[in-house]
Short mmCIF file of C-alpha atoms and ligand atoms in Angstrom, two decimals:
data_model
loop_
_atom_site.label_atom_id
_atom_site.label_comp_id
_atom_site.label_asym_id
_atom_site.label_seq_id
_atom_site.Cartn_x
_atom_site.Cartn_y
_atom_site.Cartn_z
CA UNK Y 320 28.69 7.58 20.23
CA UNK Y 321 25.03 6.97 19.95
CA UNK Y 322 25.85 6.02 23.89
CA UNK Y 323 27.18 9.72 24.86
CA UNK Y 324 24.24 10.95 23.30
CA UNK Y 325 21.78 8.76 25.31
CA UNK Y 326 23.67 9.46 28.59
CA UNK Y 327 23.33 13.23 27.55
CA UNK Y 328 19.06 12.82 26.93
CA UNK Y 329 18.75 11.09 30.08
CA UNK Y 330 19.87 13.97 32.09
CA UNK Y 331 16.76 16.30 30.11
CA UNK Y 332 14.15 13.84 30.06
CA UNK Y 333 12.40 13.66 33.21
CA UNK Y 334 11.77 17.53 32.18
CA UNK Y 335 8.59 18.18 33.79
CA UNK Y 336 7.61 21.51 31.42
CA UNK Y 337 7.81 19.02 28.31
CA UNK Y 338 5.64 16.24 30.06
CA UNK Y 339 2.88 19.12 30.51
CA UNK Y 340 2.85 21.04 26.93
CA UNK Y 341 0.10 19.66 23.95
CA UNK Y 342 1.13 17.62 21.56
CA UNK Y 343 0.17 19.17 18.67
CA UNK Y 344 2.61 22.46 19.95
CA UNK Y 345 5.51 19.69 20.71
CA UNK Y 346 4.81 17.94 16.47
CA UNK Y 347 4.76 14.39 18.30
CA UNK Y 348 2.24 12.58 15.83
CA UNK Y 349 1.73 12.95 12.05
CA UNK Y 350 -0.65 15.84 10.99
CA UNK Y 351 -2.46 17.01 7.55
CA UNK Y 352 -1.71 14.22 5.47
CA UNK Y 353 -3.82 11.41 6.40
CA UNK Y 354 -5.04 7.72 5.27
CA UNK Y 355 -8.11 7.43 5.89
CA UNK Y 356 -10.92 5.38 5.14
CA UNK Y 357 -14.95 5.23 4.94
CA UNK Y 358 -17.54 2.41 6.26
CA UNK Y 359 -18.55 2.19 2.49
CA UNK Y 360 -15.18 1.54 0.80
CA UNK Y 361 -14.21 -1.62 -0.51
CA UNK Y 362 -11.57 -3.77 1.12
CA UNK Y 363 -9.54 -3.83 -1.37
CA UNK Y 364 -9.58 -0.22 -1.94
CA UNK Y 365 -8.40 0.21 1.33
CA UNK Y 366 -5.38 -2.43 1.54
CA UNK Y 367 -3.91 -0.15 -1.67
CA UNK Y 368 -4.14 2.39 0.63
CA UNK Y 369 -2.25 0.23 3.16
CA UNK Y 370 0.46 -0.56 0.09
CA UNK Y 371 0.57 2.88 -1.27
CA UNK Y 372 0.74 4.69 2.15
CA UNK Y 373 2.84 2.16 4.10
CA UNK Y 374 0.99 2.75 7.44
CA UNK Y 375 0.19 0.10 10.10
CA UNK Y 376 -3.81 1.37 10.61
CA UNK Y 377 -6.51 3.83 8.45
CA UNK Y 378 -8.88 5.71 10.72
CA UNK Y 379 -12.67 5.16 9.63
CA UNK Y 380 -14.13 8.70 9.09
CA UNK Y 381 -17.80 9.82 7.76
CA UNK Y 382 -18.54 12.62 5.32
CA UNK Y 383 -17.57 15.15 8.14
CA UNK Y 384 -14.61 13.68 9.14
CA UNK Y 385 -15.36 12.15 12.33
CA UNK Y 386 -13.54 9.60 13.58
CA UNK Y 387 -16.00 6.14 13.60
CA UNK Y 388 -13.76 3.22 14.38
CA UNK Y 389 -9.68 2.21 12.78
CA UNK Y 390 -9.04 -0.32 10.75
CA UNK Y 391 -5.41 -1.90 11.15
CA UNK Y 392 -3.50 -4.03 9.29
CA UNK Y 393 -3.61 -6.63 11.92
CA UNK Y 394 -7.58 -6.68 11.39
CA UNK Y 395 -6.28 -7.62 7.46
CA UNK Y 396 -4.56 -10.36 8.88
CA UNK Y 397 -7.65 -10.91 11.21
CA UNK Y 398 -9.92 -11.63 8.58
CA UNK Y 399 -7.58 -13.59 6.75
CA UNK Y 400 -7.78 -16.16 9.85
CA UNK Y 401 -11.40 -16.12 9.61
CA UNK Y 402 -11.22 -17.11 6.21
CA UNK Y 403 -13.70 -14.92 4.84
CA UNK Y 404 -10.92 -12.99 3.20
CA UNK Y 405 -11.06 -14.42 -0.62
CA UNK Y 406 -13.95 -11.72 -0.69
CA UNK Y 407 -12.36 -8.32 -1.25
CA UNK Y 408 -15.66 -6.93 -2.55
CA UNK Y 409 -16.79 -6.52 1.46
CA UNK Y 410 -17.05 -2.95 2.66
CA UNK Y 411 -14.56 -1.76 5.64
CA UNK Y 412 -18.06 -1.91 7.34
CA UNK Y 413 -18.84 -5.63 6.92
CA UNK Y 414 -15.16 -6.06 7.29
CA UNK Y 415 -15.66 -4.75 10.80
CA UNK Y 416 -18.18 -6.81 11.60
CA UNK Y 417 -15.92 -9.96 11.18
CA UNK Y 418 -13.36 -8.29 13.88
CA UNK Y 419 -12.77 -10.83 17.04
CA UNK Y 420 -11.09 -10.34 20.50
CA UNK Y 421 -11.52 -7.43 21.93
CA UNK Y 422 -13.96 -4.84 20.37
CA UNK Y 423 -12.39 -1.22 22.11
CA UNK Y 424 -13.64 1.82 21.07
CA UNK Y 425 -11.36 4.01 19.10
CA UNK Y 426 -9.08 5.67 21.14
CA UNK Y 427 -8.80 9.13 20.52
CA UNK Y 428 -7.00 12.67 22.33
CA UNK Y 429 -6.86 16.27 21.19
CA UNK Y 430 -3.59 17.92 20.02
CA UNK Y 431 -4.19 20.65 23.14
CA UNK Y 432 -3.52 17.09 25.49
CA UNK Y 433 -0.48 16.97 27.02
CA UNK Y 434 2.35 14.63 26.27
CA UNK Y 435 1.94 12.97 29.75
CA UNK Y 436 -2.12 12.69 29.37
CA UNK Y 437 -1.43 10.63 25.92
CA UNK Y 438 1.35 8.64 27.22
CA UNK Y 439 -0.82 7.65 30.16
CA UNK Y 440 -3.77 6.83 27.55
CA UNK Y 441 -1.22 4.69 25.15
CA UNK Y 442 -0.10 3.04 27.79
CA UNK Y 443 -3.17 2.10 29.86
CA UNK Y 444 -5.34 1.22 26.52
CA UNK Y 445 -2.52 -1.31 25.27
CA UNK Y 446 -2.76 0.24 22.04
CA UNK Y 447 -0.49 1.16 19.19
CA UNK Y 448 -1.87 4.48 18.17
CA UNK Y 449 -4.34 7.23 19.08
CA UNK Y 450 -6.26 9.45 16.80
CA UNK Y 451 -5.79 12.99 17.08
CA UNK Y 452 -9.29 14.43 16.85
CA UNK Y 453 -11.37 18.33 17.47
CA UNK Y 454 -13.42 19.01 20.27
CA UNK Y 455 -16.48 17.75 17.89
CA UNK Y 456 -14.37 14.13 16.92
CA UNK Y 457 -12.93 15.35 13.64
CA UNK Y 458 -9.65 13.70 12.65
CA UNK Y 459 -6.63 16.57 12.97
CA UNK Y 460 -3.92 13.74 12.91
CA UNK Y 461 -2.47 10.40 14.50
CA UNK Y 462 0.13 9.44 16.97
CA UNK Y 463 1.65 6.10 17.64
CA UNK Y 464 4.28 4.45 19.48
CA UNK Y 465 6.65 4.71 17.18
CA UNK Y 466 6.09 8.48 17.10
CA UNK Y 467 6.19 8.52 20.78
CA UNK Y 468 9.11 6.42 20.88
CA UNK Y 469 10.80 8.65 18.33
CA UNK Y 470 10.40 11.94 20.14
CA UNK Y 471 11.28 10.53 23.64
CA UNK Y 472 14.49 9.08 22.54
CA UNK Y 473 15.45 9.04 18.81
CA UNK Y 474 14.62 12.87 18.43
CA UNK Y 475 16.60 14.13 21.85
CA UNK Y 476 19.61 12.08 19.98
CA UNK Y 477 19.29 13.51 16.61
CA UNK Y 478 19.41 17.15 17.82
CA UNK Y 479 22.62 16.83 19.45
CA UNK Y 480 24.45 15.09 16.69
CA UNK L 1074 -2.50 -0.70 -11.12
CA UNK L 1075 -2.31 -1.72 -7.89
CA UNK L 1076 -5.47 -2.51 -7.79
CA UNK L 1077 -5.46 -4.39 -10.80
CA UNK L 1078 -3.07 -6.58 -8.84
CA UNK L 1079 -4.79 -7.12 -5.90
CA UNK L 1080 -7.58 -8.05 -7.82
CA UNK L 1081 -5.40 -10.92 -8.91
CA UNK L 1082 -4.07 -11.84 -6.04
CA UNK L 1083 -7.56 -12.17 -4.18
CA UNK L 1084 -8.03 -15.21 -6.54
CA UNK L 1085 -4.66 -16.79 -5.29
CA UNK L 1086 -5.06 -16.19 -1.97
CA UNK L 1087 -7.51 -18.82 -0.56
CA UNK L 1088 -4.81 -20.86 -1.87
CA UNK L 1089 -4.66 -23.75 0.98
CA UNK L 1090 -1.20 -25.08 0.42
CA UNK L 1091 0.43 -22.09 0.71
CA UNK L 1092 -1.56 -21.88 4.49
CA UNK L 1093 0.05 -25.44 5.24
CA UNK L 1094 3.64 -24.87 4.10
CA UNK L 1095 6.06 -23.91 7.16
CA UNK L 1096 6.55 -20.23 7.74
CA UNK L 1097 10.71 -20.89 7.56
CA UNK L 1098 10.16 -22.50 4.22
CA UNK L 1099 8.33 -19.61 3.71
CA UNK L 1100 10.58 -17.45 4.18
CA UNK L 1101 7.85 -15.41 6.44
CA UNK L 1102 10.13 -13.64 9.02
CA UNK L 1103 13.70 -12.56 9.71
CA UNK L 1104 16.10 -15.29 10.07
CA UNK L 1105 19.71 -15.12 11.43
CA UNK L 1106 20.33 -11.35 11.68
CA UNK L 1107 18.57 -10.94 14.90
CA UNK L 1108 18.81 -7.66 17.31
CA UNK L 1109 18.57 -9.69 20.87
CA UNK L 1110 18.71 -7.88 24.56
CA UNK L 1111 19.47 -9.89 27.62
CA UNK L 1112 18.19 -9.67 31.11
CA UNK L 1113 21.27 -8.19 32.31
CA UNK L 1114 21.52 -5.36 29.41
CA UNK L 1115 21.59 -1.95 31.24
CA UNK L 1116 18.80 -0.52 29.85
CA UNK L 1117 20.29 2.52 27.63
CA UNK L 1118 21.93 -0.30 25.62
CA UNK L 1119 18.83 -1.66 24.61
CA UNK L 1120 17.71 2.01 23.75
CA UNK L 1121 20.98 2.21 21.38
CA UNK L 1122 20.00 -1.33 20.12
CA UNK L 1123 16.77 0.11 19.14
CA UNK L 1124 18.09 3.28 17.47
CA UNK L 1125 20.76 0.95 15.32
CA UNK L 1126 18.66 -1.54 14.38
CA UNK L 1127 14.95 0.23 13.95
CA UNK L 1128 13.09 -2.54 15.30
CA UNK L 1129 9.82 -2.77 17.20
CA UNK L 1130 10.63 -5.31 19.53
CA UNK L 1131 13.86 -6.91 21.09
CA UNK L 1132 14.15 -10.49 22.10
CA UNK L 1133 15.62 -11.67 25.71
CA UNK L 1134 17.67 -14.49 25.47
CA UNK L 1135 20.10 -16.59 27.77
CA UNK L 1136 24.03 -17.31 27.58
CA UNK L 1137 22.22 -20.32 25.43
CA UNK L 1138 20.50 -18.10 22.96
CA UNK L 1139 16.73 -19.42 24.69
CA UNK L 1140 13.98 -16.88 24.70
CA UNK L 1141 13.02 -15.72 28.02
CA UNK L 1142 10.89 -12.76 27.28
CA UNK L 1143 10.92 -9.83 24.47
CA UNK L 1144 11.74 -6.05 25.53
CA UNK L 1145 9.37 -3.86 23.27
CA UNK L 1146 9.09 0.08 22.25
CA UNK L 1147 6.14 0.03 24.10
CA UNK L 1148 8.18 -0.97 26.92
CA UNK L 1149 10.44 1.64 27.04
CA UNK L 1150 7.16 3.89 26.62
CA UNK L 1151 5.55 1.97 29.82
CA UNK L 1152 8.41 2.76 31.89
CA UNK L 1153 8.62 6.63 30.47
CA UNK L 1154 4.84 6.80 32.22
CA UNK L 1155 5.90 5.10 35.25
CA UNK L 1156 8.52 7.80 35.84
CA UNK L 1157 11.08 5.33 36.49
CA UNK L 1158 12.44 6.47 33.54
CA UNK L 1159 15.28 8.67 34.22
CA UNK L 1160 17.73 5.69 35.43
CA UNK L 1161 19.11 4.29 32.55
CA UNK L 1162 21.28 2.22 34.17
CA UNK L 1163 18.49 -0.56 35.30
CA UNK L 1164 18.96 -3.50 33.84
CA UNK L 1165 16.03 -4.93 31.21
CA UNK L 1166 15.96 -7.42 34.10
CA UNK L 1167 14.84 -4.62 36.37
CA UNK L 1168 12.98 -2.48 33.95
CA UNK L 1169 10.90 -5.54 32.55
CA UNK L 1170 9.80 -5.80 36.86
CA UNK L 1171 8.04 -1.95 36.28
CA UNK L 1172 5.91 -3.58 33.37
CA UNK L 1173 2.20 -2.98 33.80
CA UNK L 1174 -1.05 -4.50 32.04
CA UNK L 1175 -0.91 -7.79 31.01
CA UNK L 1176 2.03 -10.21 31.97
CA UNK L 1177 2.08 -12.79 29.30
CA UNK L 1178 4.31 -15.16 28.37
CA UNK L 1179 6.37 -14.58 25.96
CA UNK L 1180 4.69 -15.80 22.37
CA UNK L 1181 6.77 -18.33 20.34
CA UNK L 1182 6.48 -20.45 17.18
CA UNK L 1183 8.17 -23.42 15.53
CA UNK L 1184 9.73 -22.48 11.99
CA UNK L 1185 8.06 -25.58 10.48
CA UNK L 1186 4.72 -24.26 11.88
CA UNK L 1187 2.22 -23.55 9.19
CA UNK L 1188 1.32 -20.28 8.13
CA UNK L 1189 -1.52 -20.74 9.51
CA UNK L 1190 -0.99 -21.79 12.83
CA UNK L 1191 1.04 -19.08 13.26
CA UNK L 1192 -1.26 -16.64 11.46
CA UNK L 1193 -3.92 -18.31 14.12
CA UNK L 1194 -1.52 -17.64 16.91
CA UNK L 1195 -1.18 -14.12 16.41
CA UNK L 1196 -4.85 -13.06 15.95
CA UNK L 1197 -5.59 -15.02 19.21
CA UNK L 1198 -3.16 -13.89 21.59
CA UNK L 1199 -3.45 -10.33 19.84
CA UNK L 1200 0.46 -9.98 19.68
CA UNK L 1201 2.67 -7.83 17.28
CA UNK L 1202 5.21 -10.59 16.71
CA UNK L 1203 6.07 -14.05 17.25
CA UNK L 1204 9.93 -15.19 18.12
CA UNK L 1205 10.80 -18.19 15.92
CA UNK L 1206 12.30 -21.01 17.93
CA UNK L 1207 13.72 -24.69 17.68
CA UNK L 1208 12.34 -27.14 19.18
CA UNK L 1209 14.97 -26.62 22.47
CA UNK L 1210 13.14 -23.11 22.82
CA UNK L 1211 16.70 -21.34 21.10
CA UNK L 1212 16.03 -18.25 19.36
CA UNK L 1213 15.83 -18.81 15.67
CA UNK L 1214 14.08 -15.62 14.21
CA UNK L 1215 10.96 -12.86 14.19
CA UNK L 1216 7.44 -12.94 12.66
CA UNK L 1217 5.79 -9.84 12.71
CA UNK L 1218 2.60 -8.80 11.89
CA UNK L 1219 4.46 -6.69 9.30
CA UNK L 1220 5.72 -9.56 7.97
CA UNK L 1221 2.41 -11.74 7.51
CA UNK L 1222 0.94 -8.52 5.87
CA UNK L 1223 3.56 -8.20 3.89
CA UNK L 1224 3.38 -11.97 2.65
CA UNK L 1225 0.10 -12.29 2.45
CA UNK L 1226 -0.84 -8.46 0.35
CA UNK L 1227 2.27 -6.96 -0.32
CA UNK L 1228 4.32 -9.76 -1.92
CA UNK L 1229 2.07 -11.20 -4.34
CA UNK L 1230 1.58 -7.82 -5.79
CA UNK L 1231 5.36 -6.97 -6.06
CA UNK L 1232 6.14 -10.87 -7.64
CA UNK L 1233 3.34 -9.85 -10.09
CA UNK L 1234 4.71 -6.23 -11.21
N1 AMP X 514 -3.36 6.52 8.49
C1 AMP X 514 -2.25 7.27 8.59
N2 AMP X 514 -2.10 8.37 7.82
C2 AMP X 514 -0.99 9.12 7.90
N3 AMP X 514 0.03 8.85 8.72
C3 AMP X 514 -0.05 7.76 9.52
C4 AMP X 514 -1.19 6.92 9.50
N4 AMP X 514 -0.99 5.93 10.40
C5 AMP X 514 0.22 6.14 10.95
N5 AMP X 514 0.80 7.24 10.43
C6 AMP X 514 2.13 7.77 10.77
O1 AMP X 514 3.08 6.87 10.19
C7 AMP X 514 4.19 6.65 11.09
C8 AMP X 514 4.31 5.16 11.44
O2 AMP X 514 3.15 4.78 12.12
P1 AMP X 514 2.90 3.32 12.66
O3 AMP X 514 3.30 2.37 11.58
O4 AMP X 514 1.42 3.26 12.95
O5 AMP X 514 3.72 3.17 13.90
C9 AMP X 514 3.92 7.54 12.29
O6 AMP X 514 4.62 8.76 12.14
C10 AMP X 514 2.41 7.79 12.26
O7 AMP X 514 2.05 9.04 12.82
N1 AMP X 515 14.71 -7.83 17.15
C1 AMP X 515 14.68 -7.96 15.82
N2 AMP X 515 15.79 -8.34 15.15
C2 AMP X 515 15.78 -8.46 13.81
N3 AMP X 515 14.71 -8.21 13.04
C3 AMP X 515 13.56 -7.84 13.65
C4 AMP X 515 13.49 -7.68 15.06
N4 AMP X 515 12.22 -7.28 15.38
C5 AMP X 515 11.55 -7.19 14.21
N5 AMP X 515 12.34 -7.52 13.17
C6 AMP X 515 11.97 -7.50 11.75
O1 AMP X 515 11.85 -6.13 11.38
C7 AMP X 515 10.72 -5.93 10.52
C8 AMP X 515 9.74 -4.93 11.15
O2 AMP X 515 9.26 -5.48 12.35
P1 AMP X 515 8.20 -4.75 13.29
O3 AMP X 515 8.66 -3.33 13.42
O4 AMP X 515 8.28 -5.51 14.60
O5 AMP X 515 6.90 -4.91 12.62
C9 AMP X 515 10.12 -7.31 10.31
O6 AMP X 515 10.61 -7.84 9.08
C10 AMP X 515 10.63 -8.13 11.48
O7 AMP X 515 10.76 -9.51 11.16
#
């Protein structure tokens, strides 16, 4: 069944018009209601974030809200290889500092980009998720693969059944 | 609360037995129940596989159960921006050809590695997940990042409440 319904998205997807409009008008991403997190908090403030919010990454935001860097559950498990981890008293900020392999900037897009611009920009930075920031880098939302994933195929399933 | 727990937890952690024992012993992973693809799945089967299963990541095996590669989301999301998209009647075979960025092999681990070797393993090659194999390179189970945050933060809290 799940089959038909596949066979029946296929025919829609390679609609162009959808591939063009914003994703903020589309709702691909999660907006509002966000974990985040601040240079200055404690570590282990921000893993019971992690716990309470059951997210994969917190952006890293200053008093205005702009986006400054993301810290991800795999740069928990990062640290943890370092061995540096018994100290939960660190700040995100030292915590950052600790981060190896590769040190990207945060990658960001605005809700106005279109669905092809940010699949393009997943796909070429390798990375899991994208903030959704304002034209002056404050944090509207986020959108990751599995909210890509979700809209491209789960969500063109779940509206026919 | 929570963070009353974590608090305990942080004096548990740097624990270095628990970093030698085997990540089967364990238990770090999913063992037996496996969603697997192979290279000649047409590709809207693996899409259904995703859907039924909810997982991130979908191993390719042989008639012999051996890993050969692993068929991600991000994938499926790859191909999407290729525009290749709209046949869903490749095989993963054919899909996995349209993959761009890096090419790597496919990252494995033993189940009597130790947690951290494989916690090692992860942070260098900057993967998602591991596939758990024997010794003959046969498919045994998956170690996620998930998983390894989950052992490492979430489960000593949960034991404790
Ligand atoms: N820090 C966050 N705050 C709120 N929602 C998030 C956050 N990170 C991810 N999400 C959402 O949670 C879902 C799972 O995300 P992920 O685990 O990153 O693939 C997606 O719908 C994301 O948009
Ligand atoms: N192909 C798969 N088959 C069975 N379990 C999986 C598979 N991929 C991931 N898992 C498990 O599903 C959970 C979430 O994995 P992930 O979404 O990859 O972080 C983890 O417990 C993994 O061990």
């Amino acid at each position: 069944r799940i089959l038909r319904f596949l066979h029946h998205f296929v025919r829609e997807l390679p609609e162009p018009a959808m591939m063009e409009r914003g994703v903020g008008e589309l709702g691909v991403g999660t907006y509002g209601e966000l974990a985040t997190t601040t240079y200055d908090m404690p570590l282990i403030d921000a893993l019971a974030l992690f716990l309470r919010h059951r997210v994969s990454a917190l952006p890293v935001v200053d008093a205005d809200r702009r986006v400054l860097d993301v810290y991800a559950k795999f740069d928990v498990i990062n640290l943890a290889a370092e061995k540096t981890y018994s100290n939960l008293d660190v700040t995100i900020f030292e915590a950052l500092q600790h981060r190896t392999g590769k040190q990207d900037k945060v990658h960001t897009c605005l809700a106005t980009d279109s669905l092809r611009h940010v699949l393009e920009t997943i796909v070429r930075a390798e990375v899991h998720r994208l903030v959704i920031v304002d034209t002056e880098n404050r944090i509207e939302g986020i959108l990751s693969l599995s909210d890509m994933f979700n809209h491209m195929v789960l969500k063109p399933v779940e509206n026919d059944v």
